[in-house]
Amino acid sequence: IAMDNLGSTILLQGRAAEAEATFRRALAVREEGGDTATSRGIAMDNLGRAILLQGRAAEAEETFRRALALAEEGGAPATSRGIAMDMLGHAILLQGRAAEAEETFRRALALAEEGGAPADLVGTIRQDLAAATKASA
């Protein structure tokens, strides 16, 4: 967890490449330690964010899909799966696939609402959905 926190701090400082390396190490530690699928999914989601911020949307999409699969395998709460789905939508949208992103954001919103996510998170996903809807029109 400490390495994930370090990676998040580095990412917030705008040092995405360094954060990516830190998240990769954190993920390796979790995999070697036999952490739960949910725990590995969180690490994978963090990694996807760092990759996406470096403009590598296709690689981020693959990473977010793996994070989501781990979250589902581990029985992560609906809100957590909704957040991962939202990030997947961003990666898809950045690749110019607005209609697919729109559907992904719809699924993210449904998961967030199902999980009783905070209003600000639901609002953010709604904004993401609106942007994808506009882009696909």
mmCIF file of C-alpha atoms in Angstrom:
data_model
loop_
_atom_site.group_PDB
_atom_site.id
_atom_site.type_symbol
_atom_site.label_atom_id
_atom_site.label_comp_id
_atom_site.label_asym_id
_atom_site.label_seq_id
_atom_site.Cartn_x
_atom_site.Cartn_y
_atom_site.Cartn_z
ATOM 1 C CA ILE A 1 0.000 0.000 0.000
ATOM 2 C CA ALA A 2 2.867 2.370 0.800
ATOM 3 C CA MET A 3 4.210 2.018 -2.734
ATOM 4 C CA ASP A 4 0.752 2.752 -4.173
ATOM 5 C CA ASN A 5 0.559 5.875 -2.028
ATOM 6 C CA LEU A 6 4.009 6.939 -3.183
ATOM 7 C CA GLY A 7 2.996 6.421 -6.810
ATOM 8 C CA SER A 8 -0.155 8.465 -6.288
ATOM 9 C CA THR A 9 1.848 11.304 -4.743
ATOM 10 C CA ILE A 10 4.310 11.242 -7.624
ATOM 11 C CA LEU A 11 1.424 11.235 -10.115
ATOM 12 C CA LEU A 12 -0.170 14.249 -8.429
ATOM 13 C CA GLN A 13 3.145 16.050 -8.864
ATOM 14 C CA GLY A 14 2.847 15.556 -12.621
ATOM 15 C CA ARG A 15 5.597 12.965 -12.885
ATOM 16 C CA ALA A 16 3.594 10.293 -14.704
ATOM 17 C CA ALA A 17 6.531 8.263 -16.037
ATOM 18 C CA GLU A 18 8.053 7.970 -12.577
ATOM 19 C CA ALA A 19 4.632 7.128 -11.133
ATOM 20 C CA GLU A 20 4.218 4.420 -13.765
ATOM 21 C CA ALA A 21 7.463 2.768 -12.680
ATOM 22 C CA THR A 22 6.383 2.950 -9.036
ATOM 23 C CA PHE A 23 2.962 1.470 -9.814
ATOM 24 C CA ARG A 24 4.570 -1.337 -11.815
ATOM 25 C CA ARG A 25 6.729 -2.191 -8.790
ATOM 26 C CA ALA A 26 3.681 -2.032 -6.510
ATOM 27 C CA LEU A 27 1.773 -4.369 -8.810
ATOM 28 C CA ALA A 28 4.690 -6.817 -8.948
ATOM 29 C CA VAL A 29 4.875 -6.861 -5.150
ATOM 30 C CA ARG A 30 1.137 -7.546 -4.923
ATOM 31 C CA GLU A 31 1.352 -10.329 -7.499
ATOM 32 C CA GLU A 32 4.373 -11.939 -5.828
ATOM 33 C CA GLY A 33 2.724 -11.657 -2.427
ATOM 34 C CA GLY A 34 -0.450 -13.365 -3.586
ATOM 35 C CA ASP A 35 -2.635 -10.342 -2.863
ATOM 36 C CA THR A 36 -6.339 -10.554 -3.632
ATOM 37 C CA ALA A 37 -7.682 -9.869 -7.104
ATOM 38 C CA THR A 38 -9.306 -6.696 -5.776
ATOM 39 C CA SER A 39 -5.983 -5.435 -4.416
ATOM 40 C CA ARG A 40 -4.220 -6.213 -7.681
ATOM 41 C CA GLY A 41 -7.056 -4.502 -9.561
ATOM 42 C CA ILE A 42 -6.517 -1.299 -7.586
ATOM 43 C CA ALA A 43 -2.810 -1.384 -8.415
ATOM 44 C CA MET A 44 -3.623 -2.050 -12.065
ATOM 45 C CA ASP A 45 -6.069 0.898 -12.116
ATOM 46 C CA ASN A 46 -3.370 3.184 -10.691
ATOM 47 C CA LEU A 47 -0.976 1.986 -13.374
ATOM 48 C CA GLY A 48 -3.557 2.710 -16.061
ATOM 49 C CA ARG A 49 -3.934 6.284 -14.852
ATOM 50 C CA ALA A 50 -0.195 6.900 -15.107
ATOM 51 C CA ILE A 51 -0.112 5.385 -18.594
ATOM 52 C CA LEU A 52 -3.125 7.433 -19.725
ATOM 53 C CA LEU A 53 -1.570 10.670 -18.480
ATOM 54 C CA GLN A 54 1.403 9.959 -20.731
ATOM 55 C CA GLY A 55 -0.899 9.875 -23.754
ATOM 56 C CA ARG A 56 -0.770 6.125 -24.313
ATOM 57 C CA ALA A 57 -4.522 5.603 -24.511
ATOM 58 C CA ALA A 58 -4.485 2.184 -26.179
ATOM 59 C CA GLU A 59 -2.126 0.753 -23.566
ATOM 60 C CA ALA A 60 -4.172 2.423 -20.826
ATOM 61 C CA GLU A 61 -7.347 0.849 -22.234
ATOM 62 C CA GLU A 62 -5.810 -2.611 -22.006
ATOM 63 C CA THR A 63 -4.612 -1.887 -18.456
ATOM 64 C CA PHE A 64 -8.028 -0.612 -17.346
ATOM 65 C CA ARG A 65 -9.714 -3.686 -18.853
ATOM 66 C CA ARG A 66 -7.381 -5.889 -16.806
ATOM 67 C CA ALA A 67 -8.063 -3.774 -13.697
ATOM 68 C CA LEU A 68 -11.796 -4.136 -14.222
ATOM 69 C CA ALA A 69 -11.520 -7.901 -14.726
ATOM 70 C CA LEU A 70 -9.571 -8.200 -11.472
ATOM 71 C CA ALA A 71 -12.117 -6.029 -9.658
ATOM 72 C CA GLU A 72 -14.937 -8.247 -10.913
ATOM 73 C CA GLU A 73 -13.016 -11.430 -10.072
ATOM 74 C CA GLY A 74 -12.369 -10.166 -6.567
ATOM 75 C CA GLY A 75 -15.936 -9.056 -5.986
ATOM 76 C CA ALA A 76 -14.983 -5.394 -5.580
ATOM 77 C CA PRO A 77 -17.830 -3.058 -4.627
ATOM 78 C CA ALA A 78 -19.914 -1.620 -7.444
ATOM 79 C CA THR A 79 -18.526 1.862 -6.811
ATOM 80 C CA SER A 80 -14.944 0.640 -7.284
ATOM 81 C CA ARG A 81 -15.910 -1.127 -10.488
ATOM 82 C CA GLY A 82 -17.683 2.048 -11.627
ATOM 83 C CA ILE A 83 -14.524 4.089 -11.124
ATOM 84 C CA ALA A 84 -12.488 1.575 -13.143
ATOM 85 C CA MET A 85 -15.172 1.598 -15.853
ATOM 86 C CA ASP A 86 -15.075 5.416 -15.935
ATOM 87 C CA MET A 87 -11.316 5.388 -16.482
ATOM 88 C CA LEU A 88 -11.768 2.817 -19.242
ATOM 89 C CA GLY A 89 -14.243 5.204 -20.872
ATOM 90 C CA HIS A 90 -11.625 7.970 -20.888
ATOM 91 C CA ALA A 91 -9.078 5.733 -22.593
ATOM 92 C CA ILE A 92 -11.633 4.716 -25.223
ATOM 93 C CA LEU A 93 -12.777 8.309 -25.812
ATOM 94 C CA LEU A 94 -9.200 9.513 -26.273
ATOM 95 C CA GLN A 95 -8.860 6.989 -29.096
ATOM 96 C CA GLY A 96 -11.784 8.591 -30.917
ATOM 97 C CA ARG A 97 -14.322 5.834 -30.229
ATOM 98 C CA ALA A 98 -16.991 8.130 -28.791
ATOM 99 C CA ALA A 99 -19.989 5.810 -29.154
ATOM 100 C CA GLU A 100 -18.166 2.993 -27.356
ATOM 101 C CA ALA A 101 -16.996 5.438 -24.682
ATOM 102 C CA GLU A 102 -20.565 6.652 -24.226
ATOM 103 C CA GLU A 103 -21.760 3.112 -23.518
ATOM 104 C CA THR A 104 -18.824 2.540 -21.160
ATOM 105 C CA PHE A 105 -19.663 5.703 -19.220
ATOM 106 C CA ARG A 106 -23.319 4.567 -19.010
ATOM 107 C CA ARG A 107 -22.173 1.321 -17.426
ATOM 108 C CA ALA A 108 -19.849 3.245 -15.093
ATOM 109 C CA LEU A 109 -22.725 5.464 -14.007
ATOM 110 C CA ALA A 110 -24.994 2.478 -13.366
ATOM 111 C CA LEU A 111 -22.321 0.831 -11.219
ATOM 112 C CA ALA A 112 -21.631 4.020 -9.280
ATOM 113 C CA GLU A 113 -25.325 4.545 -8.593
ATOM 114 C CA GLU A 114 -25.780 0.880 -7.666
ATOM 115 C CA GLY A 115 -22.941 1.187 -5.177
ATOM 116 C CA GLY A 116 -24.296 4.362 -3.616
ATOM 117 C CA ALA A 117 -21.296 6.417 -4.742
ATOM 118 C CA PRO A 118 -20.923 9.958 -3.418
ATOM 119 C CA ALA A 119 -22.773 12.627 -5.369
ATOM 120 C CA ASP A 120 -19.570 14.246 -6.619
ATOM 121 C CA LEU A 121 -18.399 10.974 -8.183
ATOM 122 C CA VAL A 122 -21.778 10.378 -9.795
ATOM 123 C CA GLY A 123 -21.716 13.964 -11.089
ATOM 124 C CA THR A 124 -18.249 13.500 -12.578
ATOM 125 C CA ILE A 125 -19.295 10.347 -14.395
ATOM 126 C CA ARG A 126 -22.399 12.149 -15.700
ATOM 127 C CA GLN A 127 -20.142 14.889 -17.077
ATOM 128 C CA ASP A 128 -17.954 12.256 -18.720
ATOM 129 C CA LEU A 129 -21.053 10.662 -20.238
ATOM 130 C CA ALA A 130 -22.263 14.041 -21.540
ATOM 131 C CA ALA A 131 -18.887 14.702 -23.172
ATOM 132 C CA ALA A 132 -18.908 11.302 -24.892
ATOM 133 C CA THR A 133 -22.525 11.784 -26.002
ATOM 134 C CA LYS A 134 -21.629 15.158 -27.509
ATOM 135 C CA ALA A 135 -18.557 13.703 -29.226
ATOM 136 C CA SER A 136 -20.557 10.849 -30.754
ATOM 137 C CA ALA A 137 -23.318 13.122 -32.089
#
